[in-house]
PDB file of C-alpha atoms in Angstrom:
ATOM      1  CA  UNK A 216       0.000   0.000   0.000  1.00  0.00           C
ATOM      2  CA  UNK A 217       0.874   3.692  -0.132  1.00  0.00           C
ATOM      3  CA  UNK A 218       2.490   4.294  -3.567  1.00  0.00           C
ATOM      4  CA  UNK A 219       3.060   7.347  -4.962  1.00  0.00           C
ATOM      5  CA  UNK A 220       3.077   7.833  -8.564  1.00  0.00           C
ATOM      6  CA  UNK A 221       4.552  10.301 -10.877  1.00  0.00           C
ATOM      7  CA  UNK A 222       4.027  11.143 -14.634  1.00  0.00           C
ATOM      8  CA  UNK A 223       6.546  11.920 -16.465  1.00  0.00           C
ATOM      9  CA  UNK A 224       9.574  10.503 -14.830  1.00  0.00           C
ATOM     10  CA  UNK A 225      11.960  12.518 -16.965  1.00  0.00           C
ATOM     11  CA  UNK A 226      11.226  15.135 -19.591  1.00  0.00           C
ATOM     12  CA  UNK A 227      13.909  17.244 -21.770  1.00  0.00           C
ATOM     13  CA  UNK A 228      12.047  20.913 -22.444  1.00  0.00           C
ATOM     14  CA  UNK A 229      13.194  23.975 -24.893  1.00  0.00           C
ATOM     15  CA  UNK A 230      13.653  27.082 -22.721  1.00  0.00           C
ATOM     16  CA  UNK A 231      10.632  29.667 -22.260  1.00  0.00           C
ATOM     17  CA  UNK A 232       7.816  26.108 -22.843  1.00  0.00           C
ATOM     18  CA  UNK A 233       6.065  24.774 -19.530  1.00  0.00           C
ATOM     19  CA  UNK A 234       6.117  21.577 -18.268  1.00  0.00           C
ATOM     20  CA  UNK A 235       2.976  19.734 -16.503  1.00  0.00           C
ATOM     21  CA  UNK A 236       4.052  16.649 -13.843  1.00  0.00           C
ATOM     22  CA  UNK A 237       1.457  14.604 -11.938  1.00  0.00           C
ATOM     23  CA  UNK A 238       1.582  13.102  -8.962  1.00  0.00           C
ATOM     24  CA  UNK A 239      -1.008  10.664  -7.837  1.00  0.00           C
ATOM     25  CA  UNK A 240      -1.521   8.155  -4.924  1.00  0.00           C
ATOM     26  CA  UNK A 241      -2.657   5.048  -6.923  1.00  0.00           C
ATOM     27  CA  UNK A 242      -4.269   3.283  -3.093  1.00  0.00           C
ATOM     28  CA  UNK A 243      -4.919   5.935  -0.901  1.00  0.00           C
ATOM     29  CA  UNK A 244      -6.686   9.413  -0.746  1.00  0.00           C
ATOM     30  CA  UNK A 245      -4.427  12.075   0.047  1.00  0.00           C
ATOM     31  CA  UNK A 246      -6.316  15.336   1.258  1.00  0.00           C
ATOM     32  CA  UNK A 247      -2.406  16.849   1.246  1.00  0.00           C
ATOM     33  CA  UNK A 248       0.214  16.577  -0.928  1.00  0.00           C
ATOM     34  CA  UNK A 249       3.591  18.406  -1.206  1.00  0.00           C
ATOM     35  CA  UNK A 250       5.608  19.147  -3.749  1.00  0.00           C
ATOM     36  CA  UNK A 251      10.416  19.253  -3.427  1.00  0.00           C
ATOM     37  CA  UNK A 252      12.592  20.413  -5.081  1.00  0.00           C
ATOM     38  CA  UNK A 253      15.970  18.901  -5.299  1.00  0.00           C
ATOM     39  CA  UNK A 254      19.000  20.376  -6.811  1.00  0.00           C
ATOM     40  CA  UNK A 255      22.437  17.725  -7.386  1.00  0.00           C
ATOM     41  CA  UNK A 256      24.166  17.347  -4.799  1.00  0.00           C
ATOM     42  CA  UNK A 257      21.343  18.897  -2.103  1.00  0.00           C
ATOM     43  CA  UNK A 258      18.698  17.782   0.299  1.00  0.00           C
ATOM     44  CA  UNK A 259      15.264  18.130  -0.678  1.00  0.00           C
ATOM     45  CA  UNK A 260      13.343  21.523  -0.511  1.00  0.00           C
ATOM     46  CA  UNK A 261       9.670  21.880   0.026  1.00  0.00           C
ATOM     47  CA  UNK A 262       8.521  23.825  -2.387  1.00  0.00           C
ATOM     48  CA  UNK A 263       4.217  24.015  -1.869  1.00  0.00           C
ATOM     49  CA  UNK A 264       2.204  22.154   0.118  1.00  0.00           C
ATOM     50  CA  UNK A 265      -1.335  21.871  -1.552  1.00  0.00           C
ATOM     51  CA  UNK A 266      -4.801  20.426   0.189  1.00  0.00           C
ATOM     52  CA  UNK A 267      -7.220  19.062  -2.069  1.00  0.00           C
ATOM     53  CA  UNK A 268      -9.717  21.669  -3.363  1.00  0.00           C
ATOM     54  CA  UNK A 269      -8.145  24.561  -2.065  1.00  0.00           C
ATOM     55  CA  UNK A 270      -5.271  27.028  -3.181  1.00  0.00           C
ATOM     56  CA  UNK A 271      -1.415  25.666  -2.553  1.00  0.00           C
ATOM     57  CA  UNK A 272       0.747  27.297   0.463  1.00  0.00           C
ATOM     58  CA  UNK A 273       4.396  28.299  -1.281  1.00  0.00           C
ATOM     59  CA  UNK A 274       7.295  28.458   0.918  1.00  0.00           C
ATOM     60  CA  UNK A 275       9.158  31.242   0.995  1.00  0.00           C
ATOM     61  CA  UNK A 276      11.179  32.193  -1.991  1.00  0.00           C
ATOM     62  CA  UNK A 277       9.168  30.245  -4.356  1.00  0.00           C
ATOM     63  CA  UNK A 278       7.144  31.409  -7.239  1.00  0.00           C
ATOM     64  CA  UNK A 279       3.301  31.006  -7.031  1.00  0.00           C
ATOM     65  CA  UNK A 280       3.015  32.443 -10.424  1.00  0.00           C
ATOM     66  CA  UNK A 281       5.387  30.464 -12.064  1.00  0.00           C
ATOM     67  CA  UNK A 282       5.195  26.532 -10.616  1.00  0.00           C
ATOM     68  CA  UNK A 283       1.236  26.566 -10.823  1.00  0.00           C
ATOM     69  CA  UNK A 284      -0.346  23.804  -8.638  1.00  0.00           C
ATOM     70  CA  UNK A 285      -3.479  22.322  -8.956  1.00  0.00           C
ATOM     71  CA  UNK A 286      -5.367  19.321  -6.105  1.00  0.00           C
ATOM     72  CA  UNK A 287      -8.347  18.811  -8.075  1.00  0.00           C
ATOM     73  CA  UNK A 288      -8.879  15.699  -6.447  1.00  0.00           C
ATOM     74  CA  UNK A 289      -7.788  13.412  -3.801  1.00  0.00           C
ATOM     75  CA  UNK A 290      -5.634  11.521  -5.256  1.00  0.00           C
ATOM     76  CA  UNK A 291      -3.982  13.393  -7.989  1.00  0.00           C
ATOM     77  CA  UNK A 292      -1.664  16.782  -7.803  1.00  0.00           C
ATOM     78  CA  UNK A 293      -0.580  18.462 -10.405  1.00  0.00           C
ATOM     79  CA  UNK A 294       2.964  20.780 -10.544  1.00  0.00           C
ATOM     80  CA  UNK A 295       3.270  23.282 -13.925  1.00  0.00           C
ATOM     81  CA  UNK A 296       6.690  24.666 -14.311  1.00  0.00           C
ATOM     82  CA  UNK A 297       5.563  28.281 -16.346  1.00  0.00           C
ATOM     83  CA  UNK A 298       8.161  29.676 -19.172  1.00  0.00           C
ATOM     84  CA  UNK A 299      11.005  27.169 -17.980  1.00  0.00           C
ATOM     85  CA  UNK A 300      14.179  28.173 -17.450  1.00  0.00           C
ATOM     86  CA  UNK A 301      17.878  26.315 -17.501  1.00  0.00           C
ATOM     87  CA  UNK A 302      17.702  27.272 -13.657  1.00  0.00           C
ATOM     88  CA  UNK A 303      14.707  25.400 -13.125  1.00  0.00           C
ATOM     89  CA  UNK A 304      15.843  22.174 -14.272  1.00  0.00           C
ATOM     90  CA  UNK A 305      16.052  20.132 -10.751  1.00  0.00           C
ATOM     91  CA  UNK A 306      14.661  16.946  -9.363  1.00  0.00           C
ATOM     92  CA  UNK A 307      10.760  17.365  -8.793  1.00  0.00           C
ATOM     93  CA  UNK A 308       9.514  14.979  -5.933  1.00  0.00           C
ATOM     94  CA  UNK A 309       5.699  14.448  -4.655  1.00  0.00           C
ATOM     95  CA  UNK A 310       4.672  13.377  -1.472  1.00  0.00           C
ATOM     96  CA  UNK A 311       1.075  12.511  -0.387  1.00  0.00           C
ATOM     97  CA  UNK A 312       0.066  12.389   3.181  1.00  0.00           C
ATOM     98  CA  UNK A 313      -1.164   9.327   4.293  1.00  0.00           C
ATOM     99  CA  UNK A 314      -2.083   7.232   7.678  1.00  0.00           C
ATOM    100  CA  UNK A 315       0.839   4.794   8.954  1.00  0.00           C
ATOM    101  CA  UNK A 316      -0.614   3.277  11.977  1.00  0.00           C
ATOM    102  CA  UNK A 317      -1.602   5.866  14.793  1.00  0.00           C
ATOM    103  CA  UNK A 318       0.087   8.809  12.701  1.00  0.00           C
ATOM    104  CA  UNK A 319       0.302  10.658   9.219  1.00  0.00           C
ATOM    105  CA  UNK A 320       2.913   9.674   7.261  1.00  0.00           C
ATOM    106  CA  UNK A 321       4.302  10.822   3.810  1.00  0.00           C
ATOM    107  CA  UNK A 322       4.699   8.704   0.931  1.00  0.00           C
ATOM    108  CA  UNK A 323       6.788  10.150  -1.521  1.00  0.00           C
ATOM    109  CA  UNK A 324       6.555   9.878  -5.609  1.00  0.00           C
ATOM    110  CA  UNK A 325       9.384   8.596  -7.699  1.00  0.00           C
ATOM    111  CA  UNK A 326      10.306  11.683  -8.401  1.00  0.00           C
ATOM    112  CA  UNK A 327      10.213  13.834 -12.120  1.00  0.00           C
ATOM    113  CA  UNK A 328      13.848  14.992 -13.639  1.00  0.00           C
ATOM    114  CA  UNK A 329      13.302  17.899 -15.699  1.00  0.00           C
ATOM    115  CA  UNK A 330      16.160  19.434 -17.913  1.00  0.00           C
ATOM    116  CA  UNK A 331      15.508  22.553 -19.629  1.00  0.00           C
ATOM    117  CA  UNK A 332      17.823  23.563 -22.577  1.00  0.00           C
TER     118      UNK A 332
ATOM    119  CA  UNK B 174      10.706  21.178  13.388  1.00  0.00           C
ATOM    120  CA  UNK B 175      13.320  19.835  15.932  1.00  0.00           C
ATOM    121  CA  UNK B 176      16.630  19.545  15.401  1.00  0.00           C
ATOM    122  CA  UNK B 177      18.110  16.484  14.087  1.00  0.00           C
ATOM    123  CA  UNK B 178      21.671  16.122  14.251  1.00  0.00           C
ATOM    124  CA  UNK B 179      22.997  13.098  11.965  1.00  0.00           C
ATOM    125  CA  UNK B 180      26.695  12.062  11.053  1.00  0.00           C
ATOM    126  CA  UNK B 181      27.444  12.726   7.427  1.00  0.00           C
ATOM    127  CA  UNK B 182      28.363   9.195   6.454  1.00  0.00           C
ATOM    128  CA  UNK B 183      28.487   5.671   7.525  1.00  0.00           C
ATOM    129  CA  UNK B 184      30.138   2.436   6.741  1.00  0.00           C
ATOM    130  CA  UNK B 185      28.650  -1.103   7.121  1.00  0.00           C
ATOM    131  CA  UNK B 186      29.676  -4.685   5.827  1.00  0.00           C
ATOM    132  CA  UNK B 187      27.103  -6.676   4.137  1.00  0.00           C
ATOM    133  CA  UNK B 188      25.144  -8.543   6.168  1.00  0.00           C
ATOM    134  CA  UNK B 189      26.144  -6.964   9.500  1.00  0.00           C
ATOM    135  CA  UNK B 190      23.706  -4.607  10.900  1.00  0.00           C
ATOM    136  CA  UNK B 191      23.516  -1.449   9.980  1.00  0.00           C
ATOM    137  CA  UNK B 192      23.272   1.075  13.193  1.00  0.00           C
ATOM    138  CA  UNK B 193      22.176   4.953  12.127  1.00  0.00           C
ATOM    139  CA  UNK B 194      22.249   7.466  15.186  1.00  0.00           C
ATOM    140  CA  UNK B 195      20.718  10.545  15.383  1.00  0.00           C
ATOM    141  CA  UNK B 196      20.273  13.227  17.779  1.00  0.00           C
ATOM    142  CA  UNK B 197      16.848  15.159  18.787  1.00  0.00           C
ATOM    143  CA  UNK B 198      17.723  16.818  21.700  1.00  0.00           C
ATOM    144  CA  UNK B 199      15.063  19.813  21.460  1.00  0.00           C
ATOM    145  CA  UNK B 200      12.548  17.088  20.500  1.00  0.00           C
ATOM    146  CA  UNK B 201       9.376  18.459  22.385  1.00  0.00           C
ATOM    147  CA  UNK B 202       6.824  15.681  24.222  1.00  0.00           C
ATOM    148  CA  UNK B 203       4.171  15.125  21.174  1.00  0.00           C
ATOM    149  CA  UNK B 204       6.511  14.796  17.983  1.00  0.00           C
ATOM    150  CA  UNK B 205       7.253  11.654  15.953  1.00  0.00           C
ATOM    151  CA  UNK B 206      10.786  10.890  15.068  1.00  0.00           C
ATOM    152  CA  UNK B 207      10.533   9.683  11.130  1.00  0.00           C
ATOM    153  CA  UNK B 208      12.813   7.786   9.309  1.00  0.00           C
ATOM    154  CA  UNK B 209      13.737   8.048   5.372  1.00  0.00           C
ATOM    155  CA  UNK B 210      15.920   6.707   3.345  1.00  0.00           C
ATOM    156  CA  UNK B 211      16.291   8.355  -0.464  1.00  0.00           C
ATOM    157  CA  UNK B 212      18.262   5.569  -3.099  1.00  0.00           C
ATOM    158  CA  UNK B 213      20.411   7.863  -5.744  1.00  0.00           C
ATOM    159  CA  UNK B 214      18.192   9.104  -8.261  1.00  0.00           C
ATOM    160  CA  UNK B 215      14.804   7.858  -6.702  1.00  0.00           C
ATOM    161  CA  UNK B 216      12.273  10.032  -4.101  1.00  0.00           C
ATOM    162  CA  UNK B 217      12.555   9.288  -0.791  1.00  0.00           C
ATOM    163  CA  UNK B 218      11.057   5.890   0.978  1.00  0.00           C
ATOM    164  CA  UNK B 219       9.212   5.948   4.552  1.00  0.00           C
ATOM    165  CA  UNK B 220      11.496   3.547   6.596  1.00  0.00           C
ATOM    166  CA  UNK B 221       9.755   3.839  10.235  1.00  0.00           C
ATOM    167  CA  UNK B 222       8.360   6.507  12.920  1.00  0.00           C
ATOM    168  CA  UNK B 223       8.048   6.245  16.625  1.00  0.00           C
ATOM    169  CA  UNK B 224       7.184   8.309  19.323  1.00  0.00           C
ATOM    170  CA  UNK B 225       8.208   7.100  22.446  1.00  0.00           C
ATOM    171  CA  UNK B 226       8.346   3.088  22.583  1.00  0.00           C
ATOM    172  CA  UNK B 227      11.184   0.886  20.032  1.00  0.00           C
ATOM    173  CA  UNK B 228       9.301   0.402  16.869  1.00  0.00           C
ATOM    174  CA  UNK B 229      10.028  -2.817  14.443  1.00  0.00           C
ATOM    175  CA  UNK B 230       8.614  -3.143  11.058  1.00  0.00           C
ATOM    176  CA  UNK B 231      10.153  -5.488   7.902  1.00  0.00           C
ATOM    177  CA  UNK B 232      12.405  -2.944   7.076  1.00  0.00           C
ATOM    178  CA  UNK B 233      14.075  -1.440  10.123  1.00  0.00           C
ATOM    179  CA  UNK B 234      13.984  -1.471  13.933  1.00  0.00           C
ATOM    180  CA  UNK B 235      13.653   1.991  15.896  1.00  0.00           C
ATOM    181  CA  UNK B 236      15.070   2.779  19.178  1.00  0.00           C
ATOM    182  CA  UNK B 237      14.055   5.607  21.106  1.00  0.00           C
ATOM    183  CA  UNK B 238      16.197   6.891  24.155  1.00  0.00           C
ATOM    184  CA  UNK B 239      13.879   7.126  26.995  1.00  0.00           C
ATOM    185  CA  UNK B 240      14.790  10.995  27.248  1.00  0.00           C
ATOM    186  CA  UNK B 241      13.394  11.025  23.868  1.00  0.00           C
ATOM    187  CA  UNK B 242      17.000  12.782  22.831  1.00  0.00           C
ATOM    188  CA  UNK B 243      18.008  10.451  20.614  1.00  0.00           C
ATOM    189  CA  UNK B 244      17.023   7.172  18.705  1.00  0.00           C
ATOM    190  CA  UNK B 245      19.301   4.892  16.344  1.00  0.00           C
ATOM    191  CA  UNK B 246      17.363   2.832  13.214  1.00  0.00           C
ATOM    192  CA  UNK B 247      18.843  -0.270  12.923  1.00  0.00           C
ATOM    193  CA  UNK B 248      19.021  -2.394   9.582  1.00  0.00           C
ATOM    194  CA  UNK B 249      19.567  -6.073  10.571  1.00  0.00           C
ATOM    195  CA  UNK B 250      21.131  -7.169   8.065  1.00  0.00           C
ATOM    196  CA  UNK B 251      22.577  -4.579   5.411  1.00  0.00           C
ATOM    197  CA  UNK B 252      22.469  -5.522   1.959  1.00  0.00           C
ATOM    198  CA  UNK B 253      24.041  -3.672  -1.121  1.00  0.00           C
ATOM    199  CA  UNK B 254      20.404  -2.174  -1.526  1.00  0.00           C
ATOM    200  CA  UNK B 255      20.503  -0.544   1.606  1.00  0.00           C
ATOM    201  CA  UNK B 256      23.441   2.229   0.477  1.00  0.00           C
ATOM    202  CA  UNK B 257      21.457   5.072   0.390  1.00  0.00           C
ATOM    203  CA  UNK B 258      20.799   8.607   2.623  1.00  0.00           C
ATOM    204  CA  UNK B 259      19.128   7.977   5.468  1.00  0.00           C
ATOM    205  CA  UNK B 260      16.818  11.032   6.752  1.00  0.00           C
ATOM    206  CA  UNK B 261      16.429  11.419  10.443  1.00  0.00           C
ATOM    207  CA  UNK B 262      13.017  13.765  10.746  1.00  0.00           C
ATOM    208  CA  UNK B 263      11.091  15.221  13.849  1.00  0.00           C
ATOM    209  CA  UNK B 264       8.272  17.341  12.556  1.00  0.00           C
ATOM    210  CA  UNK B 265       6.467  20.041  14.810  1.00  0.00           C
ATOM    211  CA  UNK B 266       3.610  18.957  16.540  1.00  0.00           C
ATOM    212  CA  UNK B 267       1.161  16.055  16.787  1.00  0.00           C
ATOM    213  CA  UNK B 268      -0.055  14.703  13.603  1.00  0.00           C
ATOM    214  CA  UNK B 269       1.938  17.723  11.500  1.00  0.00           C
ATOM    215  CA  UNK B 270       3.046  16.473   7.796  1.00  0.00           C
ATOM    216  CA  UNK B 271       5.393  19.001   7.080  1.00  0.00           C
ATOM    217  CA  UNK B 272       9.310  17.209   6.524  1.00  0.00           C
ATOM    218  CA  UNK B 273      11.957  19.350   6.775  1.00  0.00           C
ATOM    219  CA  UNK B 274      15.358  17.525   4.922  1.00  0.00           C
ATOM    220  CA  UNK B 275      19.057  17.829   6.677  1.00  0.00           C
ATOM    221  CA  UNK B 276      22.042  16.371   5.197  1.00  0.00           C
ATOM    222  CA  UNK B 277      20.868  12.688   6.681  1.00  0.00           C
ATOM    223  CA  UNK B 278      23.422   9.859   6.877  1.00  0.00           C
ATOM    224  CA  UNK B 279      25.121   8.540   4.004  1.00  0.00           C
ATOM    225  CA  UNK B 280      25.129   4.889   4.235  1.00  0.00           C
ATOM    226  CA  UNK B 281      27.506   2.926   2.302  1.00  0.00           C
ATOM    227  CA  UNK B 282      27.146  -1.108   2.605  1.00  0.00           C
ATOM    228  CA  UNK B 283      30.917  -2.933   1.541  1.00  0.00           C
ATOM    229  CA  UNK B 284      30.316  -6.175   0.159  1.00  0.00           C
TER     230      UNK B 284
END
């Protein structure tokens, strides 16, 4: 149980195009789910944390306007990466919140390796 | 969150066990110490998460210090799968999903 899935798992992009990644949980329902960033050589970064049917929380430092997030439903999550840039290629990883025994637990996506040229 | 405090790598032989410390000394009374582990080039995987009492699932054992200060996860029997960075999490308050990601542990297992 708990698997996370993500769509695509790579994707090669011309500069100044967007780029749409999905995350679902394929055996759960995830009211939250969270979307990282994570740069070579670096730990991951949270970049939003978004609860179904309602608008994403950013953290600080992190473009609302440009990585557009969408939790339509409860068990798919939806990251678009506006006008990408070289800088924005990175690792994007999804999490979805689920129940582990007594206590919430993330279960994170296979993460999404975008490269912009 | 609290802080976790983890050293930056690790060395085990195959097939000994594997024993990853890590230090929550500001660890306040209601949160969860979690326990990741992120394989090169793949998102992270849920190893474990205990509050208070040792914790054993198929993948890993927890062991919580009864000051709550500090727990170690312990992989029986490391395998060459096992070399990854292991996350050491304690996320504010009861029931709170936010992760914040340190350095974690990395683990290398020497055939």
């Amino acid at each position: 149980g708990a698997v996370v899935s993500q769509h695509p798992s790579w994707v090669i992009c011309k500069s100044g195009t967007s780029v749409k990644i999905e995350c679902r949980s394929l055996d759960f329902q995830a009211t939250t789910m969270f979307w990282y960033r994570q740069f070579p050589k670096q730990s991951l970064m949270l970049m939003a944390t978004s609860n179904e049917g309602s608008k994403a929380t950013y953290e600080q430092g992190v473009e609302k306007d440009k990585f557009l997030i969408n939790h339509a439903s409860l068990t798919l999550s939806t990251l678009t990466v506006t006008s990408a840039h070289p800088e924005d290629s990175s690792f994007y990883i999804c999490s979805a919140g689920g129940s582990s025994g007594r206590q919430e637990t993330q279960y994170f996506g296979p993460g999404t390796r975008l490269l912009v040229l | 969150d609290a802080k976790t405090t983890q050293p930056p790598s690790m060395d085990c032989a195959e097939g000994r066990a594997a024993n990853l410390p890590c230090n929550h000394s500001t660890i306040s009374g209601n949160e969860y110490v979690y326990w990741y582990r992120q394989i090169h080039s793949q998102g992270p995987q849920y190893i474990i998460h205990g509050l208070k009492n040792n914790e054993t699932n198929e993948m890993a054992s927890l062991i919580i210090t009864e000051d709550r200060k500090s727990s170690t996860l312990i992989l029986p029997h490391a395998t060459l799968r096992d070399t990854a960075v292991y996350y050491c999490i304690a996320p504010s308050g009861a029931g709170s999903y936010q992760l914040t990601f340190g350095k974690g542990t990395k683990l290398s297992v020497i055939p």
